[in-house]
Every structure is written in structure tokens, then in C-alpha cells.
């Protein structure tokens, strides 16, 4: 990602291949969830007219062999626990949408010392979420691919 006007660049890793992603469903602790993704360090600071920090989310249904439509629910956690949640609608296979966190949850603000953790749960499709963290004060960006809560090297043989 390149923010030309700010003179900044950022890079994140890519997700594993389809066979590995499908094996996530076999992890017993996941229950009935096809996807259980976490993104950390998300901030929304300042009112819309004077925003200091925000987070742009890219949500994608990565089903390319099966015809599963995803119905993700996004949860926002702060230092005291769950502070907001919202369904994001239907995502047919290979659909990708972008959401600005401040627009998804108007009025929700993080404390500068305590960023939000985002959790996307999807019962019926393999989906991913990546984050572009925007710092309007420093004119800086950072990317985070996010992680499925059950995609560990111990559980999934890569």
C-alpha cells in the first residue's frame, strides 16, 4: 500500500492457500464457525470533522471452490469487553467490500492508550479481514492482515 500524498508505504503478509484455509474448519475449538478472525490495534479518535485516527477494513469471502455465501458479524472490543457489534450483510463467493470503522459505528471512539480489537465471525464461509490503520496526525499508515483465531502452527501443519 502506498500513500503517495503522505510519502508512506506499508506491506502485510498474504493468507495461506485454500487447502490450508479449509483445514481451519477441522479445529475442534472453533465450533460451527467457518471463520473467526481477529484484528488488533484499531483506533477511532476524534470527531468526523477533525479525525485523528481511523481504520479501513477490507472484508473478503475467499470461497473459490465452493459456493458458500458469507454472513459476517463484526464485534468491537475495548478494555471493558464487547462495546459494539454489527452484521455486515451477505458476501457471495470472492466478494470484497471496504468499511471505514468510524462509519460502521458512528459515535464510537477508542481511548488513545487502549485500541480496539475487532473480531469477525462467519458461520458459513471462509472469510478474511485486513485493516489499514490511518493516522491523520502523523500522516502514517500501517497494514494488518488479521489472523484466524485457530490458525496456529500447532493446529495447522504448514
PDB file of C-alpha atoms in Angstrom:
ATOM      1  CA  UNK A   1       0.000   0.000   0.000  1.00  0.00           C
ATOM      2  CA  UNK A   2       1.367   3.411  -0.903  1.00  0.00           C
ATOM      3  CA  UNK A   3       0.026   6.709   0.482  1.00  0.00           C
ATOM      4  CA  UNK A   4       1.630   8.967  -2.121  1.00  0.00           C
ATOM      5  CA  UNK A   5       0.461  12.274  -0.600  1.00  0.00           C
ATOM      6  CA  UNK A   6       1.940  11.279   2.757  1.00  0.00           C
ATOM      7  CA  UNK A   7       5.127   9.663   1.397  1.00  0.00           C
ATOM      8  CA  UNK A   8       4.354   6.415   3.242  1.00  0.00           C
ATOM      9  CA  UNK A   9       4.270   2.744   2.307  1.00  0.00           C
ATOM     10  CA  UNK A  10       3.105  -0.352   4.179  1.00  0.00           C
ATOM     11  CA  UNK A  11       3.088  -4.084   3.473  1.00  0.00           C
ATOM     12  CA  UNK A  12       1.425  -7.098   5.037  1.00  0.00           C
ATOM     13  CA  UNK A  13       1.681 -10.843   4.507  1.00  0.00           C
ATOM     14  CA  UNK A  14      -0.653 -12.923   2.380  1.00  0.00           C
ATOM     15  CA  UNK A  15      -3.051 -15.588   3.580  1.00  0.00           C
ATOM     16  CA  UNK A  16      -2.349 -19.330   3.219  1.00  0.00           C
ATOM     17  CA  UNK A  17      -3.630 -21.351   0.269  1.00  0.00           C
ATOM     18  CA  UNK A  18      -7.132 -22.777   0.009  1.00  0.00           C
ATOM     19  CA  UNK A  19      -6.288 -26.253   1.311  1.00  0.00           C
ATOM     20  CA  UNK A  20      -4.758 -24.820   4.491  1.00  0.00           C
ATOM     21  CA  UNK A  21      -7.646 -22.381   4.987  1.00  0.00           C
ATOM     22  CA  UNK A  22     -10.183 -25.208   4.619  1.00  0.00           C
ATOM     23  CA  UNK A  23      -8.342 -27.231   7.260  1.00  0.00           C
ATOM     24  CA  UNK A  24      -9.115 -24.468   9.805  1.00  0.00           C
ATOM     25  CA  UNK A  25     -12.675 -25.863   9.910  1.00  0.00           C
ATOM     26  CA  UNK A  26     -11.305 -29.079  11.410  1.00  0.00           C
ATOM     27  CA  UNK A  27     -10.069 -27.396  14.610  1.00  0.00           C
ATOM     28  CA  UNK A  28     -12.411 -28.666  17.323  1.00  0.00           C
ATOM     29  CA  UNK A  29     -12.469 -25.474  19.423  1.00  0.00           C
ATOM     30  CA  UNK A  30     -13.927 -23.427  16.566  1.00  0.00           C
ATOM     31  CA  UNK A  31     -17.384 -24.992  16.919  1.00  0.00           C
ATOM     32  CA  UNK A  32     -19.636 -24.170  13.979  1.00  0.00           C
ATOM     33  CA  UNK A  33     -17.659 -21.127  12.764  1.00  0.00           C
ATOM     34  CA  UNK A  34     -16.064 -21.270   9.325  1.00  0.00           C
ATOM     35  CA  UNK A  35     -14.108 -18.062  10.089  1.00  0.00           C
ATOM     36  CA  UNK A  36     -13.132 -16.438  13.386  1.00  0.00           C
ATOM     37  CA  UNK A  37     -10.813 -13.541  12.545  1.00  0.00           C
ATOM     38  CA  UNK A  38      -9.094 -11.042  14.851  1.00  0.00           C
ATOM     39  CA  UNK A  39      -7.614  -7.624  14.019  1.00  0.00           C
ATOM     40  CA  UNK A  40      -5.916  -5.675  16.796  1.00  0.00           C
ATOM     41  CA  UNK A  41      -4.790  -2.093  17.284  1.00  0.00           C
ATOM     42  CA  UNK A  42      -7.817  -0.412  15.676  1.00  0.00           C
ATOM     43  CA  UNK A  43      -8.484   3.194  16.645  1.00  0.00           C
ATOM     44  CA  UNK A  44     -11.191   5.752  16.009  1.00  0.00           C
ATOM     45  CA  UNK A  45     -10.078   9.015  17.602  1.00  0.00           C
ATOM     46  CA  UNK A  46     -11.648  12.426  17.124  1.00  0.00           C
ATOM     47  CA  UNK A  47     -14.921  13.633  15.596  1.00  0.00           C
ATOM     48  CA  UNK A  48     -15.510  13.266  11.842  1.00  0.00           C
ATOM     49  CA  UNK A  49     -14.520  16.878  11.097  1.00  0.00           C
ATOM     50  CA  UNK A  50     -11.226  16.530  13.000  1.00  0.00           C
ATOM     51  CA  UNK A  51     -10.467  12.796  12.825  1.00  0.00           C
ATOM     52  CA  UNK A  52      -7.043  11.835  14.196  1.00  0.00           C
ATOM     53  CA  UNK A  53      -7.126   8.036  13.756  1.00  0.00           C
ATOM     54  CA  UNK A  54      -9.369   5.593  11.873  1.00  0.00           C
ATOM     55  CA  UNK A  55      -9.280   2.113  10.405  1.00  0.00           C
ATOM     56  CA  UNK A  56     -10.288   0.968   6.911  1.00  0.00           C
ATOM     57  CA  UNK A  57     -11.338  -2.695   6.802  1.00  0.00           C
ATOM     58  CA  UNK A  58     -11.214  -4.959   3.745  1.00  0.00           C
ATOM     59  CA  UNK A  59     -13.570  -7.920   4.201  1.00  0.00           C
ATOM     60  CA  UNK A  60     -13.474 -10.735   1.641  1.00  0.00           C
ATOM     61  CA  UNK A  61     -15.195 -14.066   1.112  1.00  0.00           C
ATOM     62  CA  UNK A  62     -12.350 -16.329  -0.050  1.00  0.00           C
ATOM     63  CA  UNK A  63     -14.577 -19.226  -1.116  1.00  0.00           C
ATOM     64  CA  UNK A  64     -13.417 -20.000  -4.643  1.00  0.00           C
ATOM     65  CA  UNK A  65     -14.184 -23.705  -4.958  1.00  0.00           C
ATOM     66  CA  UNK A  66     -17.440 -23.895  -3.006  1.00  0.00           C
ATOM     67  CA  UNK A  67     -20.494 -21.697  -3.423  1.00  0.00           C
ATOM     68  CA  UNK A  68     -20.825 -20.506   0.192  1.00  0.00           C
ATOM     69  CA  UNK A  69     -22.204 -17.024   0.817  1.00  0.00           C
ATOM     70  CA  UNK A  70     -20.712 -15.456   3.935  1.00  0.00           C
ATOM     71  CA  UNK A  71     -22.711 -13.533   6.535  1.00  0.00           C
ATOM     72  CA  UNK A  72     -20.062 -11.957   8.776  1.00  0.00           C
ATOM     73  CA  UNK A  73     -20.703 -10.270  12.114  1.00  0.00           C
ATOM     74  CA  UNK A  74     -18.130  -7.709  13.269  1.00  0.00           C
ATOM     75  CA  UNK A  75     -17.563  -7.246  17.003  1.00  0.00           C
ATOM     76  CA  UNK A  76     -15.603  -4.395  18.602  1.00  0.00           C
ATOM     77  CA  UNK A  77     -13.862  -4.992  21.935  1.00  0.00           C
ATOM     78  CA  UNK A  78     -12.419  -2.319  24.223  1.00  0.00           C
ATOM     79  CA  UNK A  79     -10.682  -2.618  27.602  1.00  0.00           C
ATOM     80  CA  UNK A  80     -14.002  -3.458  29.318  1.00  0.00           C
ATOM     81  CA  UNK A  81     -15.114  -6.083  26.789  1.00  0.00           C
ATOM     82  CA  UNK A  82     -17.623  -6.026  23.916  1.00  0.00           C
ATOM     83  CA  UNK A  83     -18.621  -2.428  23.066  1.00  0.00           C
ATOM     84  CA  UNK A  84     -20.394  -2.852  19.699  1.00  0.00           C
ATOM     85  CA  UNK A  85     -21.312  -5.392  17.050  1.00  0.00           C
ATOM     86  CA  UNK A  86     -22.956  -5.373  13.650  1.00  0.00           C
ATOM     87  CA  UNK A  87     -23.801  -7.793  10.826  1.00  0.00           C
ATOM     88  CA  UNK A  88     -22.075  -6.812   7.577  1.00  0.00           C
ATOM     89  CA  UNK A  89     -24.573  -8.374   5.155  1.00  0.00           C
ATOM     90  CA  UNK A  90     -24.227 -11.131   2.580  1.00  0.00           C
ATOM     91  CA  UNK A  91     -20.932 -11.731   0.757  1.00  0.00           C
ATOM     92  CA  UNK A  92     -21.149 -14.098  -2.226  1.00  0.00           C
ATOM     93  CA  UNK A  93     -18.008 -16.102  -3.108  1.00  0.00           C
ATOM     94  CA  UNK A  94     -14.989 -13.856  -3.848  1.00  0.00           C
ATOM     95  CA  UNK A  95     -16.893 -10.685  -2.882  1.00  0.00           C
ATOM     96  CA  UNK A  96     -14.814  -7.962  -1.229  1.00  0.00           C
ATOM     97  CA  UNK A  97     -16.058  -4.796   0.495  1.00  0.00           C
ATOM     98  CA  UNK A  98     -14.360  -1.957   2.333  1.00  0.00           C
ATOM     99  CA  UNK A  99     -15.661  -0.340   5.525  1.00  0.00           C
ATOM    100  CA  UNK A 100     -14.410   2.659   7.475  1.00  0.00           C
ATOM    101  CA  UNK A 101     -14.684   1.742  11.159  1.00  0.00           C
ATOM    102  CA  UNK A 102     -15.913   5.231  12.095  1.00  0.00           C
ATOM    103  CA  UNK A 103     -18.764   4.923   9.563  1.00  0.00           C
ATOM    104  CA  UNK A 104     -19.739   1.407  10.650  1.00  0.00           C
ATOM    105  CA  UNK A 105     -20.012   2.525  14.272  1.00  0.00           C
ATOM    106  CA  UNK A 106     -20.739   6.288  14.380  1.00  0.00           C
ATOM    107  CA  UNK A 107     -20.013   7.828  17.756  1.00  0.00           C
ATOM    108  CA  UNK A 108     -17.705   5.007  18.854  1.00  0.00           C
ATOM    109  CA  UNK A 109     -14.253   6.251  19.918  1.00  0.00           C
ATOM    110  CA  UNK A 110     -11.231   4.442  21.276  1.00  0.00           C
ATOM    111  CA  UNK A 111      -9.010   5.670  24.069  1.00  0.00           C
ATOM    112  CA  UNK A 112      -5.529   6.560  22.703  1.00  0.00           C
ATOM    113  CA  UNK A 113      -3.928   4.165  25.204  1.00  0.00           C
ATOM    114  CA  UNK A 114      -6.418   1.339  24.563  1.00  0.00           C
ATOM    115  CA  UNK A 115      -7.084   0.456  20.919  1.00  0.00           C
ATOM    116  CA  UNK A 116      -9.984  -1.724  19.854  1.00  0.00           C
ATOM    117  CA  UNK A 117      -9.716  -5.391  18.984  1.00  0.00           C
ATOM    118  CA  UNK A 118     -12.034  -6.420  16.152  1.00  0.00           C
ATOM    119  CA  UNK A 119     -13.450  -9.913  15.773  1.00  0.00           C
ATOM    120  CA  UNK A 120     -15.219 -11.127  12.635  1.00  0.00           C
ATOM    121  CA  UNK A 121     -17.203 -14.334  12.990  1.00  0.00           C
ATOM    122  CA  UNK A 122     -18.677 -16.138   9.994  1.00  0.00           C
ATOM    123  CA  UNK A 123     -20.643 -19.369  10.426  1.00  0.00           C
ATOM    124  CA  UNK A 124     -20.935 -20.373   6.780  1.00  0.00           C
ATOM    125  CA  UNK A 125     -17.942 -19.288   4.643  1.00  0.00           C
ATOM    126  CA  UNK A 126     -14.185 -18.849   4.737  1.00  0.00           C
ATOM    127  CA  UNK A 127     -13.619 -15.103   5.018  1.00  0.00           C
ATOM    128  CA  UNK A 128     -10.745 -12.783   5.889  1.00  0.00           C
ATOM    129  CA  UNK A 129     -10.441  -9.231   7.173  1.00  0.00           C
ATOM    130  CA  UNK A 130      -7.464  -6.912   6.734  1.00  0.00           C
ATOM    131  CA  UNK A 131      -7.007  -3.466   8.259  1.00  0.00           C
ATOM    132  CA  UNK A 132      -5.428  -0.258   7.047  1.00  0.00           C
ATOM    133  CA  UNK A 133      -4.692   1.798  10.156  1.00  0.00           C
ATOM    134  CA  UNK A 134      -4.800   5.530   9.363  1.00  0.00           C
ATOM    135  CA  UNK A 135      -3.014   8.129  11.481  1.00  0.00           C
ATOM    136  CA  UNK A 136      -4.084  11.530  10.159  1.00  0.00           C
ATOM    137  CA  UNK A 137      -1.900  13.450  12.640  1.00  0.00           C
ATOM    138  CA  UNK A 138       1.395  11.743  11.730  1.00  0.00           C
ATOM    139  CA  UNK A 139       0.229  11.126   8.165  1.00  0.00           C
ATOM    140  CA  UNK A 140       1.163   7.487   8.549  1.00  0.00           C
ATOM    141  CA  UNK A 141      -0.331   4.106   7.675  1.00  0.00           C
ATOM    142  CA  UNK A 142       0.050   0.530   8.865  1.00  0.00           C
ATOM    143  CA  UNK A 143      -1.436  -2.670   7.459  1.00  0.00           C
ATOM    144  CA  UNK A 144      -2.567  -5.730   9.349  1.00  0.00           C
ATOM    145  CA  UNK A 145      -3.793  -8.865   7.670  1.00  0.00           C
ATOM    146  CA  UNK A 146      -5.570 -10.145  10.756  1.00  0.00           C
ATOM    147  CA  UNK A 147      -5.444 -13.731  11.972  1.00  0.00           C
ATOM    148  CA  UNK A 148      -7.883 -16.565  12.252  1.00  0.00           C
ATOM    149  CA  UNK A 149      -8.032 -17.418  15.949  1.00  0.00           C
ATOM    150  CA  UNK A 150      -7.424 -21.095  15.198  1.00  0.00           C
ATOM    151  CA  UNK A 151      -4.691 -20.893  12.549  1.00  0.00           C
ATOM    152  CA  UNK A 152      -1.689 -21.757  14.662  1.00  0.00           C
ATOM    153  CA  UNK A 153       1.366 -23.733  13.655  1.00  0.00           C
ATOM    154  CA  UNK A 154       0.451 -26.292  16.334  1.00  0.00           C
ATOM    155  CA  UNK A 155      -3.019 -26.960  14.904  1.00  0.00           C
ATOM    156  CA  UNK A 156      -2.421 -26.437  11.199  1.00  0.00           C
ATOM    157  CA  UNK A 157       0.510 -28.148   9.509  1.00  0.00           C
ATOM    158  CA  UNK A 158       2.002 -25.641   7.052  1.00  0.00           C
TER     159      UNK A 158
END
